Amino acid sequence: EGTSREQQLFIEEHVRAICAEGDRPVLVLDGAPYPPKADEVASRRTARDAAERAAREHELAGDGKAAAAAWKRAARPQEPFWAWLLQWCVAKRVAFVVAPNEADEMLVALQEALGDETVIVLAASQDSDLVAYGCTDVIYDWHPVRRTFRRVRLLQDVLGAQVGARSFVGWNYDRFLLFALASGADYFSGKN
C-alpha cells in the first residue's frame, strides 16, 4: 500500500550501485495496461486480494510469520510509490522512460536500437516476458552490496546446451520462442 521507505531504499540502493560501476541507469517503467493482458491482470488482482485477506486473518490469529508471507504476496505498487519514484528520478537526474505499455518490450526495443553492449537489461521481476520479446541477455537477482546476480544469456548459455534435465541441443531462437509460448505466458496459458 502506498509507498514505504523500504521500497524507496531498494530503488536508491540499486541506482547508486549502478552509478558506482560507472554506468548510467535508465529506469524503464510500465505504462498503460496492455489490453491483451487484461485477463492476466485480473487474475493477479484476485490473487493479491486473496493474499491480503489471508494476511489480515493471520494477523488476527497472531501468526506474524504467515502474515508477513501473505503480505508479501499481496504487495502491489500504488500511485504514491510511482509519484515518489518519478519525483525522485527528476530530483536525482536519473533518466527514466515510461513505456507505452509494458517495460519488457521497451527494454528489448532499446537494446535493439542501441546495441547489446550499450543496454544491459537488469530485470527487477522474475515475472517477465523478456525472452518472448527477443531479449537474449538478462540479469536477474542482482544484489548491489554482495555484487551477486544470475545472468541468463539465451544464445550462449541455453541454446545448444544441456540445462538441468532439459536438452536444448540443436535448438535455435525460433524453436525456443515457440517452446516458451507453448509453455504459457501472460497472454496465453499454454493449456489450450
C-alpha atoms as one frame of an Amber mdcrd trajectory, in Angstrom:
protein
   0.000   0.000   0.000   1.226   3.486  -0.778   4.970   3.807  -0.621   7.367
   2.707   2.079  10.888   3.748   2.924  11.916   0.125   2.256  10.672   0.350
  -1.346  12.405   3.688  -1.793  15.714   2.436  -0.368  15.595  -0.567  -2.691
  15.452   1.710  -5.747  18.008   4.186  -4.378  20.479   1.429  -3.470  20.291
  -0.187  -6.902  20.637   3.092  -8.800  23.613   4.193  -6.655  25.333   0.833
  -7.212  24.867   1.057 -10.986  26.334   4.576 -10.961  29.248   3.360  -8.820
  30.088   0.888 -11.593  30.476   3.854 -13.958  27.230   3.142 -15.761  24.283
   5.440 -16.356  20.975   3.840 -15.415  17.746   4.486 -17.244  14.671   3.210
 -15.454  12.086   1.761 -17.824   8.637   1.735 -16.260   5.367   0.120 -17.257
   2.899   2.467 -18.897  -0.763   1.831 -19.590  -2.078  -1.698 -19.083  -1.646
  -3.791 -22.208  -5.165  -4.740 -23.412  -4.349  -8.372 -24.403  -3.112  -8.923
 -20.850  -6.421  -7.935 -19.213  -7.231 -11.496 -18.083  -3.788 -11.924 -16.508
  -4.037  -8.551 -14.729  -7.467  -9.507 -13.352  -6.133 -12.887 -12.199  -3.198
 -11.250 -10.394  -5.512  -8.719  -8.745  -7.737 -11.563  -7.486  -4.698 -13.442
  -6.110  -3.349 -10.300  -4.379  -6.761  -9.588  -2.847  -6.947 -13.160  -1.526
  -3.411 -12.845  -0.119  -4.375  -9.592   1.603  -7.413 -11.257   3.228  -5.205
 -14.152   4.355  -2.632 -11.711   5.784  -5.300  -9.972   7.853  -6.598 -13.336
   9.110  -3.073 -14.437  10.090  -2.557 -11.149  11.932  -5.807 -11.633  13.868
  -4.700 -15.174  14.728  -1.337 -13.847  15.951   0.704 -15.676  13.296   3.190
 -12.981  12.316   5.332 -15.199  10.090   2.376 -16.372   7.981   1.013 -12.807
   7.889   4.346 -11.450   6.601   4.457 -14.091   3.855   0.874 -13.302   2.839
   1.549  -9.533   2.853   4.480 -10.152   0.520   2.176 -11.985  -1.925  -0.348
  -9.147  -1.609   2.164  -6.385  -2.427   1.335  -4.105  -5.312   2.887  -0.781
  -6.256   0.401   2.019  -5.721   0.130   5.517  -7.112   2.045   7.133  -4.195
   5.050   4.916  -4.975   5.046   5.823  -8.671   4.648   9.513  -7.801   7.606
   9.293  -5.404   9.715   7.401  -7.966   9.162   9.936 -10.752   9.846  12.880
  -8.404  12.980  11.158  -7.107  14.256  10.487 -10.647  13.793  14.149 -11.582
  15.453  15.383  -8.363  18.426  12.986  -8.721  18.673  13.433 -12.501  18.089
   9.754 -13.115  16.796   9.167 -16.613  13.575   7.234 -16.993  11.266   6.133
 -19.768   7.598   5.318 -19.333   6.793   2.661 -21.898   3.550   2.943 -23.882
   2.521  -0.377 -22.323   4.896  -2.878 -20.747   8.500  -2.165 -19.817   9.612
  -5.550 -21.187   9.015  -4.663 -24.828  10.539  -1.187 -24.360  13.704  -2.706
 -22.872  14.082  -5.022 -25.852  13.444  -2.149 -28.289  16.135  -0.057 -26.565
  18.568  -2.971 -26.661  17.921  -3.466 -30.381  18.204   0.262 -31.154  21.302
   0.974 -29.062  23.093  -2.374 -29.107  23.625  -5.176 -26.616  26.793  -3.614
 -25.212  25.040  -0.309 -24.532  21.865  -1.609 -22.924  22.149  -4.226 -20.217
  18.737  -5.442 -19.150  18.501  -5.774 -15.402  15.149  -7.377 -14.646  13.534
  -6.225 -11.418  10.999  -9.021 -11.593  11.139 -12.755 -12.158   7.858 -12.339
 -13.981   8.939 -11.042 -17.336   8.339 -11.787 -20.967  11.770 -10.514 -21.951
  12.794 -13.673 -23.814   9.495 -13.812 -25.697  10.081 -10.220 -26.840  13.579
 -11.091 -28.065  15.897 -10.169 -25.195  18.646 -12.756 -25.144  20.818 -11.439
 -22.284  19.182 -10.633 -18.923  20.499 -10.148 -15.395  18.231 -11.354 -12.584
  18.540 -11.208  -8.784  21.275  -8.554  -8.766  22.343  -7.649  -5.237  24.125
  -4.292  -5.178  26.021  -4.908  -1.922  27.116  -8.510  -2.426  27.613  -7.908
  -6.169  25.900 -11.186  -6.962  23.491 -11.862  -9.792  22.181 -14.510 -12.120
  22.842 -13.807 -15.786  20.913 -15.660 -18.461  22.440 -15.453 -21.929  19.991
 -17.433 -24.005  22.163 -17.836 -27.096  25.386 -18.674 -25.215  24.200 -20.489
 -22.074  20.956 -22.198 -23.031  20.546 -22.920 -26.733  22.751 -25.796 -27.824
  23.336 -26.910 -24.223  22.016 -29.242 -21.572  20.356 -27.134 -18.847  19.360
 -29.207 -15.850  17.210 -32.076 -17.077  16.297 -30.359 -20.361  18.340 -30.578
 -23.539  18.408 -27.567 -25.855  20.978 -29.173 -28.154  20.115 -28.350 -31.765
  17.671 -25.604 -30.789  17.615 -22.133 -32.329  15.914 -18.996 -31.006  12.723
 -19.539 -33.039  12.259 -23.023 -31.619  12.894 -21.744 -28.086  10.375 -18.936
 -28.589   7.692 -21.414 -29.694   8.536 -23.581 -26.665   8.245 -20.554 -24.328
   4.924 -19.506 -25.826   3.519 -23.035 -25.726   4.582 -23.292 -22.076   2.443
 -20.280 -21.260   2.919 -16.561 -20.916   0.927 -13.595 -19.682  -1.128 -13.658
 -22.882  -1.576 -17.409 -23.343  -1.954 -20.062 -20.647  -0.350 -22.828 -22.716
  -3.220 -25.115 -21.709  -5.259 -24.833 -24.912
